[in-house]
Short mmCIF file of C-alpha atoms in Angstrom, two decimals:
data_model
loop_
_atom_site.label_atom_id
_atom_site.label_comp_id
_atom_site.label_asym_id
_atom_site.label_seq_id
_atom_site.Cartn_x
_atom_site.Cartn_y
_atom_site.Cartn_z
CA MET A 1 -43.14 5.19 -1.92
CA THR A 2 -45.66 7.63 -0.40
CA SER A 3 -47.44 7.24 2.91
CA SER A 4 -50.70 6.78 1.01
CA ASP A 5 -49.18 3.86 -0.89
CA ARG A 6 -48.12 2.20 2.34
CA SER A 7 -51.45 2.76 4.07
CA GLN A 8 -53.49 0.83 1.51
CA THR A 9 -55.52 -1.74 3.45
CA VAL A 10 -57.81 -4.58 2.48
CA ASP A 11 -61.47 -4.25 3.34
CA VAL A 12 -61.80 -7.83 4.59
CA THR A 13 -59.30 -10.13 6.20
CA ARG A 14 -57.35 -11.88 3.47
CA THR A 15 -54.53 -14.38 3.81
CA TYR A 16 -51.13 -14.33 2.13
CA GLU A 17 -48.24 -16.68 1.40
CA VAL A 18 -44.71 -15.69 0.32
CA ARG A 19 -42.56 -18.25 -1.49
CA THR A 20 -38.86 -17.41 -1.46
CA TYR A 21 -36.15 -18.61 -3.84
CA GLY A 22 -32.43 -17.83 -3.89
CA CYS A 23 -30.03 -16.09 -1.56
CA GLN A 24 -30.21 -14.64 1.94
CA MET A 25 -30.91 -11.22 0.43
CA ASN A 26 -34.14 -12.65 -0.96
CA VAL A 27 -34.93 -14.23 2.40
CA HIS A 28 -34.62 -10.81 4.02
CA ASP A 29 -36.67 -9.16 1.25
CA SER A 30 -39.42 -11.70 1.94
CA GLU A 31 -39.50 -10.56 5.56
CA ARG A 32 -40.18 -7.08 4.19
CA LEU A 33 -42.90 -8.33 1.85
CA SER A 34 -44.61 -10.15 4.72
CA GLY A 35 -44.40 -7.04 6.88
CA LEU A 36 -45.87 -4.87 4.13
CA LEU A 37 -48.79 -7.23 3.61
CA GLU A 38 -49.55 -7.50 7.32
CA ASP A 39 -49.30 -3.73 7.66
CA ALA A 40 -51.95 -3.54 4.92
CA GLY A 41 -54.26 -5.88 6.83
CA TYR A 42 -53.42 -9.30 5.38
CA VAL A 43 -52.93 -12.31 7.65
CA ARG A 44 -50.33 -15.01 7.08
CA ALA A 45 -51.89 -18.23 5.81
CA PRO A 46 -51.30 -21.42 7.83
CA GLU A 47 -48.39 -23.46 6.49
CA ALA A 48 -50.67 -26.42 5.90
CA ALA A 49 -52.69 -24.31 3.45
CA GLU A 50 -49.95 -23.95 0.83
CA GLY A 51 -51.37 -22.59 -2.41
CA GLU A 52 -54.72 -21.78 -0.82
CA ALA A 53 -53.92 -18.25 0.35
CA ASP A 54 -55.82 -15.29 -1.05
CA VAL A 55 -52.52 -13.76 -2.19
CA VAL A 56 -49.51 -15.84 -3.23
CA VAL A 57 -46.25 -13.96 -3.75
CA PHE A 58 -43.24 -15.45 -5.54
CA ASN A 59 -39.95 -13.77 -4.57
CA THR A 60 -37.75 -15.06 -7.36
CA CYS A 61 -34.07 -15.67 -8.09
CA ALA A 62 -32.49 -15.36 -11.55
CA VAL A 63 -29.06 -16.85 -11.03
CA ARG A 64 -29.96 -20.51 -11.36
CA GLU A 65 -30.23 -22.27 -14.70
CA ASN A 66 -33.88 -22.85 -15.64
CA ALA A 67 -35.10 -20.51 -12.90
CA ASP A 68 -37.76 -19.26 -15.29
CA ASN A 69 -38.98 -22.78 -16.08
CA LYS A 70 -39.38 -23.49 -12.38
CA LEU A 71 -41.32 -20.27 -11.89
CA TYR A 72 -43.69 -20.93 -14.77
CA GLY A 73 -44.17 -24.49 -13.60
CA ASN A 74 -45.22 -23.25 -10.16
CA LEU A 75 -47.43 -20.58 -11.69
CA GLY A 76 -49.03 -23.21 -13.92
CA ARG A 77 -49.95 -25.32 -10.92
CA LEU A 78 -51.72 -22.33 -9.37
CA ALA A 79 -53.73 -21.45 -12.50
CA PRO A 80 -56.55 -23.98 -11.87
CA VAL A 81 -56.61 -23.04 -8.18
CA LYS A 82 -57.11 -19.41 -9.09
CA SER A 83 -59.84 -20.26 -11.59
CA ARG A 84 -61.79 -21.93 -8.79
CA ARG A 85 -61.29 -19.05 -6.37
CA PRO A 86 -62.47 -15.65 -7.61
CA GLY A 87 -60.51 -12.89 -5.93
CA MET A 88 -57.30 -14.85 -5.49
CA GLN A 89 -54.21 -12.87 -6.57
CA ILE A 90 -50.71 -13.92 -7.65
CA ALA A 91 -47.69 -11.60 -7.55
CA VAL A 92 -44.17 -12.17 -8.88
CA GLY A 93 -41.22 -10.12 -7.62
CA GLY A 94 -37.48 -10.41 -7.16
CA CYS A 95 -34.57 -10.79 -9.57
CA LEU A 96 -36.37 -12.83 -12.24
CA ALA A 97 -39.20 -10.30 -12.30
CA GLN A 98 -36.66 -7.50 -12.75
CA LYS A 99 -35.06 -9.44 -15.61
CA ASP A 100 -38.16 -10.80 -17.40
CA ARG A 101 -40.57 -7.95 -16.77
CA ASP A 102 -42.04 -8.06 -20.28
CA THR A 103 -42.64 -11.79 -20.52
CA ILE A 104 -44.12 -12.98 -17.22
CA VAL A 105 -47.66 -11.74 -17.84
CA LYS A 106 -47.50 -12.89 -21.47
CA LYS A 107 -46.56 -16.44 -20.45
CA ALA A 108 -48.78 -16.49 -17.36
CA PRO A 109 -51.67 -14.06 -17.97
CA TRP A 110 -53.31 -15.10 -14.69
CA VAL A 111 -50.56 -13.25 -12.76
CA ASP A 112 -51.92 -10.04 -11.21
CA VAL A 113 -48.77 -8.14 -10.21
CA VAL A 114 -45.14 -8.06 -11.37
CA PHE A 115 -42.70 -5.92 -9.37
CA GLY A 116 -38.92 -5.63 -9.23
CA THR A 117 -36.08 -5.60 -6.74
CA HIS A 118 -36.14 -1.80 -6.36
CA ASN A 119 -39.83 -1.27 -5.53
CA ILE A 120 -40.91 -4.06 -3.19
CA GLY A 121 -42.65 -1.42 -1.08
CA LYS A 122 -45.28 -1.00 -3.81
CA LEU A 123 -46.68 -4.53 -3.47
CA PRO A 124 -49.84 -3.72 -1.42
CA VAL A 125 -50.89 -0.80 -3.62
CA LEU A 126 -50.23 -2.80 -6.80
CA LEU A 127 -52.40 -5.65 -5.51
CA GLU A 128 -55.20 -3.20 -4.71
CA ARG A 129 -54.86 -1.50 -8.10
CA ALA A 130 -55.00 -4.87 -9.89
CA ARG A 131 -58.13 -5.79 -7.93
CA VAL A 132 -59.93 -2.51 -8.65
CA GLN A 133 -58.90 -2.21 -12.29
CA GLU A 134 -59.21 -5.95 -12.94
CA GLU A 135 -56.02 -6.07 -14.96
CA ALA A 136 -52.40 -7.01 -14.35
CA GLN A 137 -50.07 -4.40 -12.90
CA VAL A 138 -46.42 -4.46 -14.02
CA GLU A 139 -44.22 -1.93 -12.32
CA ILE A 140 -40.41 -2.25 -12.40
CA ALA A 141 -38.36 0.59 -10.94
CA GLU A 142 -34.93 1.10 -12.49
CA SER A 143 -33.38 2.40 -9.27
CA LEU A 144 -34.00 1.99 -5.57
CA GLU A 145 -37.05 3.94 -4.39
CA ALA A 146 -36.47 3.55 -0.66
CA PHE A 147 -33.90 1.62 1.33
CA PRO A 148 -35.61 -1.62 2.42
CA SER A 149 -34.95 -0.91 6.11
CA THR A 150 -37.62 1.80 6.01
CA LEU A 151 -40.31 -0.78 5.24
CA PRO A 152 -42.39 -2.78 7.72
CA THR A 153 -40.93 -6.21 8.47
CA ARG A 154 -42.27 -9.50 9.71
CA ARG A 155 -39.23 -11.18 11.26
CA GLU A 156 -39.35 -14.95 11.32
CA SER A 157 -38.26 -15.46 14.92
CA ALA A 158 -37.35 -13.57 18.06
CA TYR A 159 -33.70 -13.89 18.97
CA ALA A 160 -31.63 -13.03 15.87
CA ALA A 161 -32.08 -10.80 12.84
CA TRP A 162 -30.75 -9.85 9.44
CA VAL A 163 -29.67 -6.21 9.27
CA SER A 164 -29.09 -4.93 5.76
CA ILE A 165 -26.19 -2.47 5.50
CA SER A 166 -26.12 -2.08 1.72
CA VAL A 167 -27.88 -3.15 -1.44
CA GLY A 168 -26.51 -3.72 -4.92
CA CYS A 169 -23.02 -4.63 -6.10
CA ASN A 170 -20.24 -2.90 -8.06
CA ASN A 171 -18.51 -6.10 -9.21
CA THR A 172 -18.71 -7.51 -12.74
CA CYS A 173 -18.19 -11.25 -12.20
CA THR A 174 -18.87 -12.99 -15.50
CA PHE A 175 -21.03 -15.72 -13.91
CA CYS A 176 -23.31 -13.27 -12.10
CA ILE A 177 -26.30 -11.29 -13.28
CA VAL A 178 -27.14 -9.78 -9.90
CA PRO A 179 -25.50 -6.33 -10.39
CA ALA A 180 -27.69 -5.81 -13.45
CA LEU A 181 -30.80 -6.66 -11.41
CA ARG A 182 -29.95 -5.20 -8.01
CA GLY A 183 -28.06 -2.17 -9.29
CA LYS A 184 -24.93 -0.39 -8.06
CA GLU A 185 -24.05 -0.54 -4.41
CA LYS A 186 -25.95 1.80 -2.12
CA ASP A 187 -24.83 2.07 1.49
CA ARG A 188 -26.91 2.95 4.50
CA ARG A 189 -25.67 5.58 6.89
CA PRO A 190 -23.88 4.03 9.89
CA GLY A 191 -26.18 5.84 12.31
CA ASP A 192 -29.26 4.30 10.69
CA ILE A 193 -27.76 0.81 10.88
CA LEU A 194 -26.80 1.16 14.53
CA ALA A 195 -30.20 2.65 15.39
CA GLU A 196 -31.89 -0.40 13.84
CA ILE A 197 -29.64 -2.78 15.76
CA GLU A 198 -30.28 -0.93 19.03
CA ALA A 199 -34.02 -1.12 18.41
CA LEU A 200 -33.77 -4.85 17.74
CA VAL A 201 -31.75 -5.42 20.91
CA ALA A 202 -34.34 -3.47 22.89
CA GLU A 203 -36.94 -5.95 21.63
CA GLY A 204 -34.84 -8.93 22.77
CA VAL A 205 -32.64 -9.76 19.79
CA SER A 206 -29.18 -10.95 20.87
CA GLU A 207 -27.66 -11.85 17.48
CA VAL A 208 -27.52 -9.87 14.25
CA THR A 209 -26.13 -10.75 10.84
CA LEU A 210 -24.97 -7.75 8.79
CA LEU A 211 -26.10 -8.35 5.24
CA GLY A 212 -24.91 -7.02 1.91
CA GLN A 213 -24.35 -8.23 -1.63
CA ASN A 214 -20.66 -7.46 -1.01
CA VAL A 215 -20.81 -6.68 2.67
CA ASN A 216 -17.21 -5.64 3.31
CA ALA A 217 -17.26 -3.17 0.42
CA TYR A 218 -19.47 -1.11 2.71
CA GLY A 219 -18.20 2.45 2.68
CA SER A 220 -17.44 2.71 -1.03
CA ASP A 221 -20.69 4.60 -1.55
CA ILE A 222 -20.08 6.96 1.37
CA GLY A 223 -16.37 7.51 0.78
CA ASP A 224 -14.84 5.71 3.77
CA ARG A 225 -12.61 2.70 3.05
CA GLU A 226 -12.60 1.66 6.72
CA ALA A 227 -16.34 2.07 7.26
CA PHE A 228 -16.98 -1.66 7.62
CA SER A 229 -14.37 -2.23 10.33
CA LYS A 230 -15.66 0.87 12.14
CA LEU A 231 -19.18 -0.54 11.94
CA LEU A 232 -18.04 -3.86 13.46
CA ARG A 233 -16.36 -2.01 16.33
CA ALA A 234 -19.46 0.13 16.88
CA CYS A 235 -21.57 -3.04 17.13
CA GLY A 236 -19.24 -4.13 19.91
CA LYS A 237 -20.38 -1.18 22.01
CA ILE A 238 -24.09 -2.04 21.89
CA LYS A 239 -25.08 -3.38 25.29
CA GLY A 240 -27.05 -6.62 25.10
CA LEU A 241 -25.85 -7.53 21.59
CA GLU A 242 -24.11 -10.87 22.14
CA ARG A 243 -23.31 -12.08 18.64
CA VAL A 244 -22.47 -10.27 15.40
CA ARG A 245 -21.98 -12.05 12.07
CA PHE A 246 -21.81 -10.82 8.48
CA THR A 247 -22.23 -12.20 4.97
CA SER A 248 -20.97 -12.25 2.29
CA PRO A 249 -17.59 -10.55 1.91
CA HIS A 250 -15.37 -10.39 -1.16
CA PRO A 251 -11.62 -11.16 -1.01
CA ARG A 252 -10.84 -8.02 -3.00
CA ASP A 253 -12.15 -5.75 -0.24
CA PHE A 254 -11.12 -7.82 2.77
CA THR A 255 -8.53 -5.59 4.41
CA ASP A 256 -6.37 -5.91 7.52
CA ASP A 257 -8.45 -3.39 9.48
CA VAL A 258 -11.46 -5.73 9.15
CA ILE A 259 -9.44 -8.67 10.49
CA GLU A 260 -8.26 -6.53 13.40
CA ALA A 261 -11.82 -5.42 14.17
CA MET A 262 -13.03 -9.02 14.13
CA ALA A 263 -10.26 -10.10 16.49
CA GLU A 264 -10.62 -7.17 18.88
CA THR A 265 -14.43 -6.93 19.10
CA PRO A 266 -15.67 -9.59 21.55
CA ASN A 267 -19.18 -9.95 20.16
CA VAL A 268 -18.01 -10.39 16.54
CA MET A 269 -18.10 -14.15 16.16
CA PRO A 270 -15.06 -16.24 15.10
CA GLN A 271 -16.68 -17.17 11.80
CA LEU A 272 -15.99 -16.07 8.23
CA HIS A 273 -17.68 -16.96 4.96
CA MET A 274 -15.12 -16.14 2.24
CA PRO A 275 -16.15 -17.13 -1.32
CA LEU A 276 -13.28 -18.69 -3.29
CA GLN A 277 -15.16 -19.71 -6.48
CA SER A 278 -11.97 -21.21 -8.00
CA GLY A 279 -8.39 -21.85 -6.96
CA SER A 280 -7.05 -21.36 -10.48
CA ASP A 281 -5.64 -17.94 -11.34
CA THR A 282 -6.62 -18.52 -14.97
CA VAL A 283 -10.23 -19.25 -14.09
CA LEU A 284 -10.39 -16.40 -11.58
CA LYS A 285 -9.28 -14.03 -14.33
CA ALA A 286 -11.97 -15.38 -16.66
CA MET A 287 -14.49 -14.92 -13.86
CA ARG A 288 -13.31 -11.30 -13.41
CA ARG A 289 -12.52 -12.03 -9.78
CA SER A 290 -10.01 -9.38 -8.77
CA TYR A 291 -7.78 -11.61 -6.60
CA ARG A 292 -5.64 -14.66 -7.17
CA GLN A 293 -4.99 -17.86 -5.22
CA GLU A 294 -2.09 -16.50 -3.17
CA ARG A 295 -4.05 -13.38 -2.18
CA PHE A 296 -6.94 -15.56 -1.04
CA LEU A 297 -4.77 -17.94 0.99
CA ASN A 298 -2.95 -15.00 2.55
CA ILE A 299 -6.27 -13.66 3.85
CA ILE A 300 -7.03 -17.07 5.37
CA ARG A 301 -3.59 -17.16 7.04
CA LYS A 302 -4.04 -13.68 8.51
CA VAL A 303 -7.50 -14.51 9.85
CA ARG A 304 -6.22 -17.69 11.50
CA GLU A 305 -3.25 -15.86 13.03
CA ALA A 306 -5.55 -13.24 14.53
CA ILE A 307 -8.46 -15.60 15.38
CA PRO A 308 -7.08 -19.14 15.84
CA GLN A 309 -10.49 -20.71 16.48
CA ALA A 310 -12.16 -19.15 13.43
CA ALA A 311 -14.34 -21.42 11.30
CA ILE A 312 -14.05 -20.43 7.65
CA SER A 313 -16.52 -21.47 4.97
CA THR A 314 -16.61 -20.76 1.24
CA ASP A 315 -18.36 -21.06 -2.13
CA ILE A 316 -16.79 -22.96 -5.05
CA ILE A 317 -17.92 -23.32 -8.66
CA VAL A 318 -16.78 -26.45 -10.52
CA GLY A 319 -16.60 -26.58 -14.31
CA PHE A 320 -16.52 -22.90 -15.21
CA PRO A 321 -16.05 -22.45 -19.00
CA GLY A 322 -12.47 -23.21 -19.98
CA GLU A 323 -11.60 -24.98 -16.72
CA THR A 324 -8.95 -27.63 -17.37
CA GLU A 325 -7.93 -30.54 -15.17
CA GLU A 326 -4.90 -28.49 -14.13
CA ASP A 327 -7.18 -25.60 -13.16
CA PHE A 328 -9.35 -27.94 -11.11
CA GLU A 329 -6.28 -29.36 -9.35
CA GLN A 330 -5.46 -25.81 -8.29
CA THR A 331 -8.89 -25.59 -6.67
CA LEU A 332 -8.26 -28.86 -4.81
CA HIS A 333 -4.87 -27.51 -3.70
CA THR A 334 -6.47 -24.34 -2.36
CA VAL A 335 -9.10 -26.34 -0.46
CA ARG A 336 -6.36 -28.47 1.13
CA GLU A 337 -4.43 -25.36 2.15
CA ALA A 338 -7.41 -23.37 3.42
CA ARG A 339 -9.03 -26.26 5.33
CA PHE A 340 -12.54 -24.84 5.23
CA ALA A 341 -14.96 -25.88 7.95
CA ASN A 342 -17.50 -26.34 5.16
CA ALA A 343 -18.07 -25.33 1.57
CA PHE A 344 -21.09 -24.62 -0.59
CA THR A 345 -20.14 -26.31 -3.86
CA PHE A 346 -21.86 -25.78 -7.19
CA GLN A 347 -21.64 -27.33 -10.62
CA TYR A 348 -21.41 -24.51 -13.13
CA SER A 349 -24.55 -23.98 -15.14
CA LYS A 350 -25.32 -21.20 -17.59
CA ARG A 351 -26.97 -18.17 -16.07
CA PRO A 352 -28.96 -16.45 -18.82
CA GLY A 353 -27.74 -12.92 -19.41
CA THR A 354 -24.23 -13.46 -18.03
CA PRO A 355 -21.01 -13.19 -20.10
CA ALA A 356 -19.96 -16.68 -19.00
CA ALA A 357 -23.01 -18.20 -20.68
CA GLU A 358 -21.59 -17.14 -24.06
CA MET A 359 -17.98 -18.18 -23.42
CA ASP A 360 -16.17 -20.84 -25.42
CA GLY A 361 -14.94 -23.94 -23.65
CA GLN A 362 -18.14 -25.02 -21.93
CA VAL A 363 -17.10 -28.11 -19.93
CA PRO A 364 -19.03 -31.34 -20.66
CA LYS A 365 -21.55 -32.18 -17.96
CA GLU A 366 -20.02 -35.58 -17.21
CA VAL A 367 -16.61 -33.94 -16.62
CA VAL A 368 -18.16 -31.34 -14.33
CA GLN A 369 -19.97 -34.06 -12.38
CA GLU A 370 -16.81 -36.14 -11.91
CA ARG A 371 -14.81 -33.15 -10.68
CA TYR A 372 -17.64 -32.08 -8.43
CA MET A 373 -17.73 -35.47 -6.72
CA ARG A 374 -13.97 -35.35 -6.11
CA LEU A 375 -14.26 -31.89 -4.59
CA VAL A 376 -17.16 -32.90 -2.34
CA ALA A 377 -15.27 -35.98 -1.14
CA LEU A 378 -12.20 -33.91 -0.27
CA GLN A 379 -14.19 -31.23 1.53
CA GLU A 380 -16.18 -33.84 3.49
CA GLU A 381 -12.90 -35.34 4.69
CA ILE A 382 -11.55 -31.94 5.74
CA SER A 383 -14.81 -30.89 7.42
CA TRP A 384 -14.81 -34.08 9.47
CA GLU A 385 -11.17 -33.66 10.46
CA GLU A 386 -11.75 -30.04 11.47
CA ASN A 387 -14.86 -30.96 13.47
CA LYS A 388 -13.00 -33.73 15.31
CA LYS A 389 -10.72 -31.02 16.71
CA GLN A 390 -13.77 -29.69 18.56
CA VAL A 391 -14.23 -32.89 20.61
CA GLY A 392 -13.56 -32.17 24.28
CA ARG A 393 -14.10 -28.43 23.91
CA THR A 394 -16.61 -26.61 26.11
CA LEU A 395 -18.86 -24.38 24.02
CA GLU A 396 -21.54 -21.79 24.62
CA VAL A 397 -24.40 -22.74 22.31
CA MET A 398 -27.28 -20.42 21.47
CA VAL A 399 -30.39 -22.58 21.33
CA ALA A 400 -32.05 -22.46 17.92
CA GLU A 401 -35.50 -23.23 16.62
CA GLY A 402 -35.96 -25.82 13.87
CA GLU A 403 -32.25 -26.60 13.36
CA GLY A 404 -32.38 -30.26 14.45
CA ARG A 405 -34.72 -32.37 12.33
CA LYS A 406 -34.40 -35.36 14.68
CA ASP A 407 -34.57 -33.46 17.97
CA ASP A 408 -37.99 -34.81 18.97
CA ALA A 409 -37.00 -38.43 18.29
CA THR A 410 -33.62 -38.16 20.02
CA ARG A 411 -34.73 -35.93 22.93
CA ARG A 412 -32.07 -33.45 21.96
CA LEU A 413 -32.02 -29.74 21.31
CA SER A 414 -29.87 -27.90 18.78
CA GLY A 415 -28.11 -24.61 18.44
CA ARG A 416 -25.12 -22.74 17.07
CA ALA A 417 -21.68 -22.39 18.60
CA PRO A 418 -19.94 -19.01 18.36
CA ASP A 419 -18.20 -20.19 15.16
CA ASN A 420 -21.62 -21.13 13.73
CA ARG A 421 -21.07 -24.89 13.92
CA LEU A 422 -24.32 -26.79 14.48
CA VAL A 423 -24.38 -28.52 17.88
CA HIS A 424 -26.95 -31.12 19.01
CA PHE A 425 -27.05 -31.54 22.79
CA SER A 426 -28.94 -33.57 25.38
CA LYS A 427 -32.14 -31.93 26.57
CA PRO A 428 -31.69 -30.66 30.14
CA GLU A 429 -34.26 -31.07 32.89
CA GLU A 430 -34.98 -27.36 33.13
CA GLU A 431 -36.83 -25.49 30.41
CA VAL A 432 -34.66 -24.15 27.61
CA ARG A 433 -36.03 -21.76 25.00
CA PRO A 434 -34.71 -20.65 21.60
CA GLY A 435 -32.43 -17.70 22.27
CA ASP A 436 -31.21 -19.06 25.62
CA VAL A 437 -27.57 -20.11 25.94
CA VAL A 438 -26.31 -23.47 27.22
CA THR A 439 -22.79 -24.59 28.05
CA VAL A 440 -21.93 -28.07 26.79
CA GLU A 441 -18.93 -30.31 26.16
CA VAL A 442 -18.52 -31.75 22.66
CA SER A 443 -18.30 -35.56 22.73
CA TYR A 444 -18.59 -36.52 19.03
CA ALA A 445 -18.03 -34.93 15.64
CA ALA A 446 -19.61 -35.62 12.26
CA PRO A 447 -18.74 -33.74 9.04
CA HIS A 448 -21.68 -31.33 9.40
CA HIS A 449 -22.49 -31.24 13.10
CA LEU A 450 -21.22 -31.79 16.62
CA LEU A 451 -22.80 -33.79 19.45
CA ALA A 452 -22.72 -33.02 23.18
CA GLU A 453 -24.08 -36.24 24.65
CA GLY A 454 -23.29 -35.51 28.29
CA PRO A 455 -25.39 -33.41 30.66
CA VAL A 456 -25.70 -29.70 29.95
CA ARG A 457 -23.27 -27.88 32.25
CA SER A 458 -25.28 -24.70 32.58
CA VAL A 459 -28.31 -22.88 31.20
CA ARG A 460 -28.43 -19.11 30.88
CA ARG A 461 -31.90 -17.72 30.38
CA THR A 462 -31.73 -14.63 28.21
CA ARG A 463 -33.79 -11.66 27.12
CA ALA A 464 -33.81 -13.29 23.69
CA GLY A 465 -35.45 -16.37 25.20
CA ASP A 466 -37.96 -14.09 26.90
CA ALA A 467 -38.72 -12.48 23.53
CA TRP A 468 -39.23 -15.91 21.93
CA GLU A 469 -41.57 -16.92 24.77
CA LYS A 470 -43.55 -13.71 24.44
CA ARG A 471 -43.89 -14.12 20.69
CA ASN A 472 -45.13 -17.70 21.04
CA ALA A 473 -47.64 -16.92 23.79
CA ALA A 474 -51.36 -16.68 23.04
CA PRO A 475 -51.82 -14.59 19.87
CA ALA A 476 -52.70 -10.96 20.38
CA ALA A 477 -55.51 -9.20 18.58
CA ALA A 478 -53.13 -7.47 16.13
CA PRO A 479 -50.71 -9.33 13.84
CA ALA A 480 -47.42 -9.94 15.66
CA GLY A 481 -44.00 -9.06 14.42
CA VAL A 482 -44.81 -5.99 12.31
CA MET A 483 -43.99 -2.35 12.82
CA LEU A 484 -43.43 0.69 10.65
CA GLY A 485 -39.90 1.93 10.12
CA LEU A 486 -37.40 -0.09 12.11
CA PRO A 487 -37.93 -3.86 11.91
CA THR A 488 -39.06 -6.00 14.80
CA VAL A 489 -37.22 -9.00 16.14
CA GLY A 490 -36.56 -12.17 14.23
CA VAL A 491 -34.10 -14.75 13.06
CA PRO A 492 -32.34 -15.14 9.78
CA ALA A 493 -32.69 -18.70 8.61
CA PRO A 494 -29.53 -20.81 8.68
CA LEU A 495 -27.32 -19.61 5.87
CA PRO A 496 -28.94 -21.02 2.75
CA GLN A 497 -26.96 -22.57 -0.06
CA ALA A 498 -27.29 -19.41 -2.05
CA ALA A 499 -26.50 -19.56 -5.72
CA SER A 500 -22.98 -18.35 -6.35
CA GLY A 501 -22.82 -14.85 -7.69
CA CYS A 502 -25.89 -13.68 -5.81
CA SER A 503 -25.08 -12.66 -2.27
CA ALA A 504 -22.42 -15.34 -2.13
CA VAL A 505 -19.92 -13.27 -4.05
#
C-alpha cells in the first residue's frame, strides 16, 4: 500500500461501523480497519446507531457452517436502509470475502467494496474509488501486501493490547480452511514486535497478548526454532509490562524451551490455551493433527510440573466424520486426565471448502448433540472442581471493563487473575479504574467465575489505569486512539469462542 493510498481522506465527516465475526485474529484486524478509517477522516458511529452509519464494514469469518447465509441475511437487512440513504457504503472483508470474491457482489449488488485478508490497508482508497466511479470495487490480493502492524489502529481500550507476531498458517488440518484464506505463515522480525510492545507500554499498556494463527510456530519463517521462547524471555525484560499472554499454540510445536521460558519469565502469565480437538488418535489422524493423545497429555504434565498453578484451557470438536463411540470415549478420557480449567466445545459442522466436508462417515446430528451434552456436563464438573481449589487464595486481579454483566446491580467490579480466571469482587470505597490492580481473597467458586465477597485488601493504581482515565476524559478535537505505524493502546476482548480451525488451532 502506498502513502497516497493511506492518505485518502473524506471531504466531509462521515461515520463508520465495523461488524466483526469469527476469531481473535479478526477482532484484531477490525482494530486495524477502524484505525484506517479514522486516519482517513471517518468518525466511529455511536453504538445506538447500529446500521445507520455512513459506512458499514463486515469483517467476515468463513469457518462456520452457513457463514455465507448469515452474511447475506445481514446484507439484505441493510439494502432498504441504503436505498433510503444516498451515499451510504457497505464493504465486505475478511475470510469469507477472500473465499467468495466472485459471488458477493453478484448476490448483493448493493455492496460497494469487497476486499480480502491480505489487503485490509486498501479499504479507505477502495471506498473512495467506489464513490467516485459509482461502481463496486472488488480487490483481493493473493499474498500479504504489508504486515498489519504497519497500519493505523484504533485499540478498543487502554490497558491491554493484541500484538500480532505472525500471520498465516502452515498446517493442513482437514476441518480448517484458514490456511487457504490467510496464506502461509509470515513472521515479523523480533525487533519490530518488541518495538511495538515498548511503544504500547510507553502509552500505558500493562498487558499484551501475542497473537498468531499458530503462535508458537513463530520462527519457522525466519529459521529459528527457539524464536518463540526467546521472544517470551525478551518480553520479560520490558520495564512496565506486567502481563504477557499468547494464543493460540499448536501441540506439534510446543517444545520444552517454551515451557521453560513460561516458568522462568515472571510476567508471562500462568495460563495456557492448548487446543486438543479430539482425544482419539484415529480422529486426530483423520484431522491431520500431527500429535496423538499421549503427546498432548505429556505436554500438559510438563506444564503443570513447571507451573503448578497454571490454568489450561482447550478447544474440542465433537462428531468429526468417522468418530465412533469409542473415539468419543477417548476424548472424555483425555478431558478427565487433563483437567482443563475450561473448554471451548464445538459440534462438528461442515466447513465449505475443507477436506472434512467431503469425508465419509458424517455423524448424525442427534448423535453429535448427545455426545456434546455429555462432554459439556463433564467439563462443567471439572471446571467447578478446579475453581473450588481457588477458594481461600489471595489473588492480584487486574480490573477489567465490561467483564461483569451484573456489576452495577451487585455493586461489584470484575477483572482477571494472573491465570485469566474471571473474578468478581466487592467494590472498594476508593476509586478503582480499569487497568488498576486489586488484591482480593477468593470466597466462592462457580464453574466459570470466582467471587471475592470480602473487602478488597489493597488497591494499586497503575499507569494503565491512568491511560484508561485519560482516554475516557473529555473528547479531544482529533479522533482518539489512532496513530500511524505502531498501534496505540487498547484491550483485546476476552478470548472469544473462536471457531475451531481458525486461530484456535
